[in-house]
C-alpha atoms as one frame of an Amber mdcrd trajectory, in Angstrom:
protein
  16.760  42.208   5.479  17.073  38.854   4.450  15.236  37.062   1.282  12.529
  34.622   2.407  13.393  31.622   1.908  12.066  28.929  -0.655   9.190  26.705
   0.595  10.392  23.236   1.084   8.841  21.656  -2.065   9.881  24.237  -4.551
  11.604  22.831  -7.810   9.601  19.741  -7.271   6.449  18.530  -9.509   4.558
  15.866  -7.743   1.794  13.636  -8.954  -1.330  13.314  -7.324  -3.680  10.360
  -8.131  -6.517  11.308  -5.591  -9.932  11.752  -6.800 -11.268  13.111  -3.672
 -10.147  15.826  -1.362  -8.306  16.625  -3.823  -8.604  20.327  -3.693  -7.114
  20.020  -0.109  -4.316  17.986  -1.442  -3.400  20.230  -4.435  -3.652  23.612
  -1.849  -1.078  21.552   0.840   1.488  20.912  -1.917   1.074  24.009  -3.745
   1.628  26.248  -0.598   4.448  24.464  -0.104   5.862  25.237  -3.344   5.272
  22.102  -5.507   4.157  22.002  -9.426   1.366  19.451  -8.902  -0.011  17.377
 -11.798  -3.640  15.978 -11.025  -4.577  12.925 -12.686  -7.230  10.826 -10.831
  -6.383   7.164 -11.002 -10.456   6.370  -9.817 -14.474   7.865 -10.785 -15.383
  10.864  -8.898 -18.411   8.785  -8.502 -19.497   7.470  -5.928 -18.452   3.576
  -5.183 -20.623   1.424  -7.481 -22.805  -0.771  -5.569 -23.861  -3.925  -7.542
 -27.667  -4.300  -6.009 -28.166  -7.749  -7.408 -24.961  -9.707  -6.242 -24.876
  -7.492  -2.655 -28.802  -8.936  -2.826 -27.814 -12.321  -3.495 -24.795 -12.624
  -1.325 -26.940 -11.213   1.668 -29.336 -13.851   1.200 -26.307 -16.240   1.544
 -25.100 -14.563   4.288 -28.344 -15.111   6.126 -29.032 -18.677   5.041 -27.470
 -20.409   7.861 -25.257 -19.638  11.124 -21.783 -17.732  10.598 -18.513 -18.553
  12.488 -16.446 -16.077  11.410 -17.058 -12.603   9.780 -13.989 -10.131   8.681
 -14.673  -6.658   7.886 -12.476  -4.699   5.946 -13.881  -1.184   5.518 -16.627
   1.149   7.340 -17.524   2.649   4.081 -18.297  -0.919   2.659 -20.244  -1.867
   5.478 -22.549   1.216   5.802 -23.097   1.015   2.048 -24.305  -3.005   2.986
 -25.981  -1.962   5.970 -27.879   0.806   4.233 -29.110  -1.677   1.360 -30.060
  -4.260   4.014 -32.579  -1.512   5.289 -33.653  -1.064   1.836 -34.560  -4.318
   1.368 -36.026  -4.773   4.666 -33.238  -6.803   5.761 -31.280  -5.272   8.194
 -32.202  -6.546  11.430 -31.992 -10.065   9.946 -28.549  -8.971   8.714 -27.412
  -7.587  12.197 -28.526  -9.894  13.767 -26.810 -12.702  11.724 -23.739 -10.735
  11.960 -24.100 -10.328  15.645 -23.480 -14.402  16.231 -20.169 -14.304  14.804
 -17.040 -13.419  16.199 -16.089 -10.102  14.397 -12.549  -9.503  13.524 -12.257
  -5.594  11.738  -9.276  -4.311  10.502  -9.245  -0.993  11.047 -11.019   2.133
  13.209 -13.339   3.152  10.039 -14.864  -0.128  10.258 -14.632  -0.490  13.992
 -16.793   2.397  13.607 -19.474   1.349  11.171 -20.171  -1.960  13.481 -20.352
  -0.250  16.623 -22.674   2.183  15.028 -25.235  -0.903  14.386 -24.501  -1.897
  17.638 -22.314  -4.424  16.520 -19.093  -5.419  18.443 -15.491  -6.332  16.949
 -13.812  -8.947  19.270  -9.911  -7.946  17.847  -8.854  -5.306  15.329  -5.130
  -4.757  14.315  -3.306  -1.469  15.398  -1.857  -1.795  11.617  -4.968  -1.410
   9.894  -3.744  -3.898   7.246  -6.037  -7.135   6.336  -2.655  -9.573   6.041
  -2.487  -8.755   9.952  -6.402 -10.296  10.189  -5.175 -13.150   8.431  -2.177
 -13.349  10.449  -4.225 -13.592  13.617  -6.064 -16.563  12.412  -3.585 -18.471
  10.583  -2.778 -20.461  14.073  -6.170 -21.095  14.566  -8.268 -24.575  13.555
 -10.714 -23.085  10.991 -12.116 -26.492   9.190 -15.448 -26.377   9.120 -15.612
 -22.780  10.244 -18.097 -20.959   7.911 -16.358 -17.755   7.608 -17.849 -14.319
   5.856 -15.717 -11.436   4.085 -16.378  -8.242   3.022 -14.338  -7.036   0.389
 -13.220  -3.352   0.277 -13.569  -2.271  -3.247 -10.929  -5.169  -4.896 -11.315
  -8.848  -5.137 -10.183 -11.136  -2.018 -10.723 -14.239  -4.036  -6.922 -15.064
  -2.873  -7.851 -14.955   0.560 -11.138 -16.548  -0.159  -8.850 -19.104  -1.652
  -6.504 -19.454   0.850  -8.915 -19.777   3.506 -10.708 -22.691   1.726  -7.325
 -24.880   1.761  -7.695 -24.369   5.190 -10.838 -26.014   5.583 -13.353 -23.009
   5.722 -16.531 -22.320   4.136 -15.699 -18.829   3.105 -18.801 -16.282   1.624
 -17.019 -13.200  -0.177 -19.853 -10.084   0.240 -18.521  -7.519  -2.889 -20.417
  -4.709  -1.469 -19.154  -1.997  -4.149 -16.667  -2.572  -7.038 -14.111   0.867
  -7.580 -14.477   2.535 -10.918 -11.654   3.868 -12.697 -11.841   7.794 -13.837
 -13.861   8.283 -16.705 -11.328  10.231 -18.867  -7.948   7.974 -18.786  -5.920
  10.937 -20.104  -4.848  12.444 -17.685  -3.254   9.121 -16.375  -1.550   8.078
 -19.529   0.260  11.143 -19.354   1.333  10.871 -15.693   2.456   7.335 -16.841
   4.990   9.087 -19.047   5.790  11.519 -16.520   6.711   9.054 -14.439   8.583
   6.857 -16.743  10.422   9.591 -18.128  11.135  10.494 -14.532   9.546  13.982
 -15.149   7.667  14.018 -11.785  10.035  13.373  -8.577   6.505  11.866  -6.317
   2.995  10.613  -6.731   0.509  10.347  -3.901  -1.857   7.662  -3.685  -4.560
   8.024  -1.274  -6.460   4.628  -1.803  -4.421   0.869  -2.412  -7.192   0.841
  -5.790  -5.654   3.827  -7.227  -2.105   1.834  -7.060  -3.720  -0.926  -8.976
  -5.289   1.307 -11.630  -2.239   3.170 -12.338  -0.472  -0.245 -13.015  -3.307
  -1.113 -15.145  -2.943   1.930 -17.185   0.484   1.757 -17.453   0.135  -2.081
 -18.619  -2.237  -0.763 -21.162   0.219   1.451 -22.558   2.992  -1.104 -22.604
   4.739   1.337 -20.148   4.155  -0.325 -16.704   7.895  -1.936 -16.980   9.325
   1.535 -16.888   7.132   2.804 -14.485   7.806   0.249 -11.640  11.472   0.845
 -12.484  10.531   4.731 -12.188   9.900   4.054  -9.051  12.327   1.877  -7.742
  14.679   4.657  -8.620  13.876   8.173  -8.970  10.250   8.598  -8.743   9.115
   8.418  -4.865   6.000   6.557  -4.203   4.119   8.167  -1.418   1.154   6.660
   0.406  -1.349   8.079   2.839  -1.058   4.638   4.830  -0.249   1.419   5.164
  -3.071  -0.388   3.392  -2.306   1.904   0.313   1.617   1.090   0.558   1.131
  -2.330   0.831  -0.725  -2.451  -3.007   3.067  -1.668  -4.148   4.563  -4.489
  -3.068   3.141  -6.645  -5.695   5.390  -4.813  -7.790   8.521  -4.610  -5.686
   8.159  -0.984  -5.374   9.508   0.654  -2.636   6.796   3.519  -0.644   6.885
   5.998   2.340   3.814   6.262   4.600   3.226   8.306   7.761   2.859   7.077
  11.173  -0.727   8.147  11.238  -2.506   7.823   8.113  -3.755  11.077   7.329
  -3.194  13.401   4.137  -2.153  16.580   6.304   0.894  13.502   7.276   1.931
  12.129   4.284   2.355  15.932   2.789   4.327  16.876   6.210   6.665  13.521
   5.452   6.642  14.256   1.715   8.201  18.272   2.722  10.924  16.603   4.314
  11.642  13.576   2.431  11.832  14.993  -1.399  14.364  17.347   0.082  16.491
  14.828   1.552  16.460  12.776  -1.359  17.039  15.931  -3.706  20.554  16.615
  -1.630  21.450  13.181  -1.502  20.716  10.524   1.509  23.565  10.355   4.176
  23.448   7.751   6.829  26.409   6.107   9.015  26.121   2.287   8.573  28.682
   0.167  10.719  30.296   3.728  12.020  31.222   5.022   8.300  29.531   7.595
   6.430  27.430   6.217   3.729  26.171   9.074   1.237  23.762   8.296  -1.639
  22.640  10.284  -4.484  21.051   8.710  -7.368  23.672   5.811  -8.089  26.674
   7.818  -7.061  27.759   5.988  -3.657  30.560   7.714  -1.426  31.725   5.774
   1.825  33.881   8.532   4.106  33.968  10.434   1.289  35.475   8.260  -1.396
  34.016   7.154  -4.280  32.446   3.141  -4.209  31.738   1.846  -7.466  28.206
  -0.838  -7.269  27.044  -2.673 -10.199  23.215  -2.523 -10.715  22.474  -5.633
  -8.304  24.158  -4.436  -5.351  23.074  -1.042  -5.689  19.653  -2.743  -5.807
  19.529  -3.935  -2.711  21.202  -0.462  -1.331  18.375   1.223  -2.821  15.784
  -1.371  -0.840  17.484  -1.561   2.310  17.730   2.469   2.340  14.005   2.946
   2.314  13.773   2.291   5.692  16.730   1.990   7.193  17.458  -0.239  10.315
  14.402  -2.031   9.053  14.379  -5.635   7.599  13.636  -6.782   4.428  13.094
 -10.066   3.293  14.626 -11.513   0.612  11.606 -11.793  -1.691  11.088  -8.016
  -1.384  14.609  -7.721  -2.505  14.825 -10.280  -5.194  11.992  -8.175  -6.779
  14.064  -5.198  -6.694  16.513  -6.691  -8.535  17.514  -5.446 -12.342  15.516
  -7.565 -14.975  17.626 -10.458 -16.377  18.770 -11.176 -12.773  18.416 -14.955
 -11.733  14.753 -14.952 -10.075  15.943 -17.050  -6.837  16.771 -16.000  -3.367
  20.507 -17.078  -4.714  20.964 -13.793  -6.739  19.935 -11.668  -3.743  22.800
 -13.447  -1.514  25.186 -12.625  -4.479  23.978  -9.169  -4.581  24.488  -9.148
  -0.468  28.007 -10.505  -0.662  28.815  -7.911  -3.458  27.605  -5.016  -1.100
  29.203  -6.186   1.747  32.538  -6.368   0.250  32.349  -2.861  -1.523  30.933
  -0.947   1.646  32.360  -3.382   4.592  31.767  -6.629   5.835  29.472  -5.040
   8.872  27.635  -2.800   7.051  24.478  -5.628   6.377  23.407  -7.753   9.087
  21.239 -10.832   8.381  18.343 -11.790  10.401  17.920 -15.451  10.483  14.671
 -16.563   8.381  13.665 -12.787   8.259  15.868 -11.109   5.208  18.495  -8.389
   5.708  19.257  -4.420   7.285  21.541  -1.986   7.364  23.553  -2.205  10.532
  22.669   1.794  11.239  23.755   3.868  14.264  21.599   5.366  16.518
């Protein structure tokens, strides 16, 4: 009879920053065989809701006619909504609301609006907010008066960059995100990570990105961490939103297709595997094997100094994919020259050690691997 064989995640610890669900997180992992070290990045509390500037920025909100309004997340607008009734405002606010044209960017808060019997004119299929902005950046928006609700983080930036553009912009900061009450736990997930003790973390929310980078700043650690992950330590989101708080840092992150935890566990079984035996991939018709910085091309041995093996590293997160050459400038080794320059050195190097074939370059875009299939 043979033995059973190992769940997929066994040998592996994995981090898990989650504050909620996380039961059902920790029981997917663990059946799977993982050692999973809980440290919540956020409060188990609920969202904090700041009464008095919600109250004053609905007041602003209904002071005069709106062009524009973006929302960013159903659970920030029912928290608005459900103030608004409160106060005795909400078919004032609704109303308002309803004489804009309403951009969402995502189902949850598709789902809020058309609960109030609001309608969205155009929501991405990404479910990221820089696709929102996209969609208007062609667009004549001087003069436009233009509302935002924030989702839990500042969007003074895109407050900001709206403004230059000529728009009266009105940021509603329905709830602020609190981090967890006992920062413990995090510091010493921080060292996990630096010390490259865990081989994943999980975030759940884009906030819980930010307060793990906070931490980790706190502690004079968040250098190591980012270079943690860059590495060894695998970053894994539950969607794009989330993944898209690492690339402040230059960190590379996997997501799922659809962003659901049940998902990114399912990609995390296969990937930390993968990764764990070494990532093969045939790039200009020649076998390209990875594992760790140990590089063999048909079998034989190719030596890469840190830079090249850099941009490897970037270009090998998604492979086929293309990445510009800001996202690859910040993978770079500290003490590289920080301009676009140093990545086309680091290209050049890689090109010559692995063939001349094996990175294409898409005009005004960045670079890819030049995979088969």
């Amino acid at each position: 009879m043979n033995p059973s064989p190992d769940p997929p995640l066994a040998g592996f610890r994995v981090g898990v920053t989650a504050a909620r669900k996380v039961e059902e997180q920790v029981g997917l992992l663990e059946r799977r065989g993982a050692e999973v070290v809980w440290a919540p990045a956020l409060s188990l509390e609920d969202n904090h809701v700041e009464e008095a500037h919600l109250r004053s920025a609905t007041d602003d909100v209904l002071s005069r006619p709106i062009d524009l309004f973006l929302a960013t997340t159903g659970i920030g607008l029912r928290a608005w909504f459900a103030a608004a009734d409160r106060w005795g405002l909400l078919d004032q606010l609704l109303a308002r609301l309803g004489e804009a044209e309403i951009l969402a960017r995502g189902p949850k808060s598709v789902g809020a609006l058309r609960a109030h019997g609001l309608r969205e004119l155009w929501a991405p299929a990404s479910e990221e907010f820089e696709d929102v902005l996209e969609h208007l950046r062609g667009r004549d928006l001087d003069g436009q008066r233009i509302v935002v609700q924030e989702h839990g983080q500042s969007l003074s930036m895109v407050a900001h960059a709206l403004r230059r553009r000529g728009a009266d912009v009105t940021s509603v900061a329905v709830y602020r995100v609190v981090a967890a009450e006992d920062p413990e736990p995090m510091f010493h997930l921080i060292d996990q990570i630096a010390d490259r003790e865990v081989h994943a973390v999980t975030f759940t929310a884009a906030p819980a990105v930010a307060a793990l980078m906070e931490a980790a700043g706190s502690t004079g650690r968040r250098e190591d961490v980012v270079s943690a992950f860059q590495a060894d330590v695998l970053a894994c989101c539950v969607g794009p939103v989330t993944a898209a708080a690492f690339e402040l840092w230059g960190v590379p992150s996997i997501f799922p297709e659809r962003s659901r935890l049940a998902a990114m566990i399912k990609q995390l079984e296969v990937e930390l595997p993968s990764r764990s035996a070494g990532t093969s991939i045939v790039v200009a018709g020649r076998t390209l094997l990875l594992h760790g910085d140990d590089v063999l091309l048909d079998g034989s041995e190719v030596k890469l100094s840190p830079a090249p093996l850099a941009v490897l590293h970037a270009l090998l997160v998604n492979p086929g994919h293309v990445v510009s050459r800001g996202d690859l400038l910040a993978h770079l080794p500290s003490g590289t020259a920080g301009s676009e320059h140093a990545v086309e050195m680091a290209v050049a190097r890689l090109r010559s050690a692995i063939g001349t074939r094996s990175v294409q370059t898409v005009v005004k875009r960045g670079y890819r691997l030049a995979v088969s299939g």
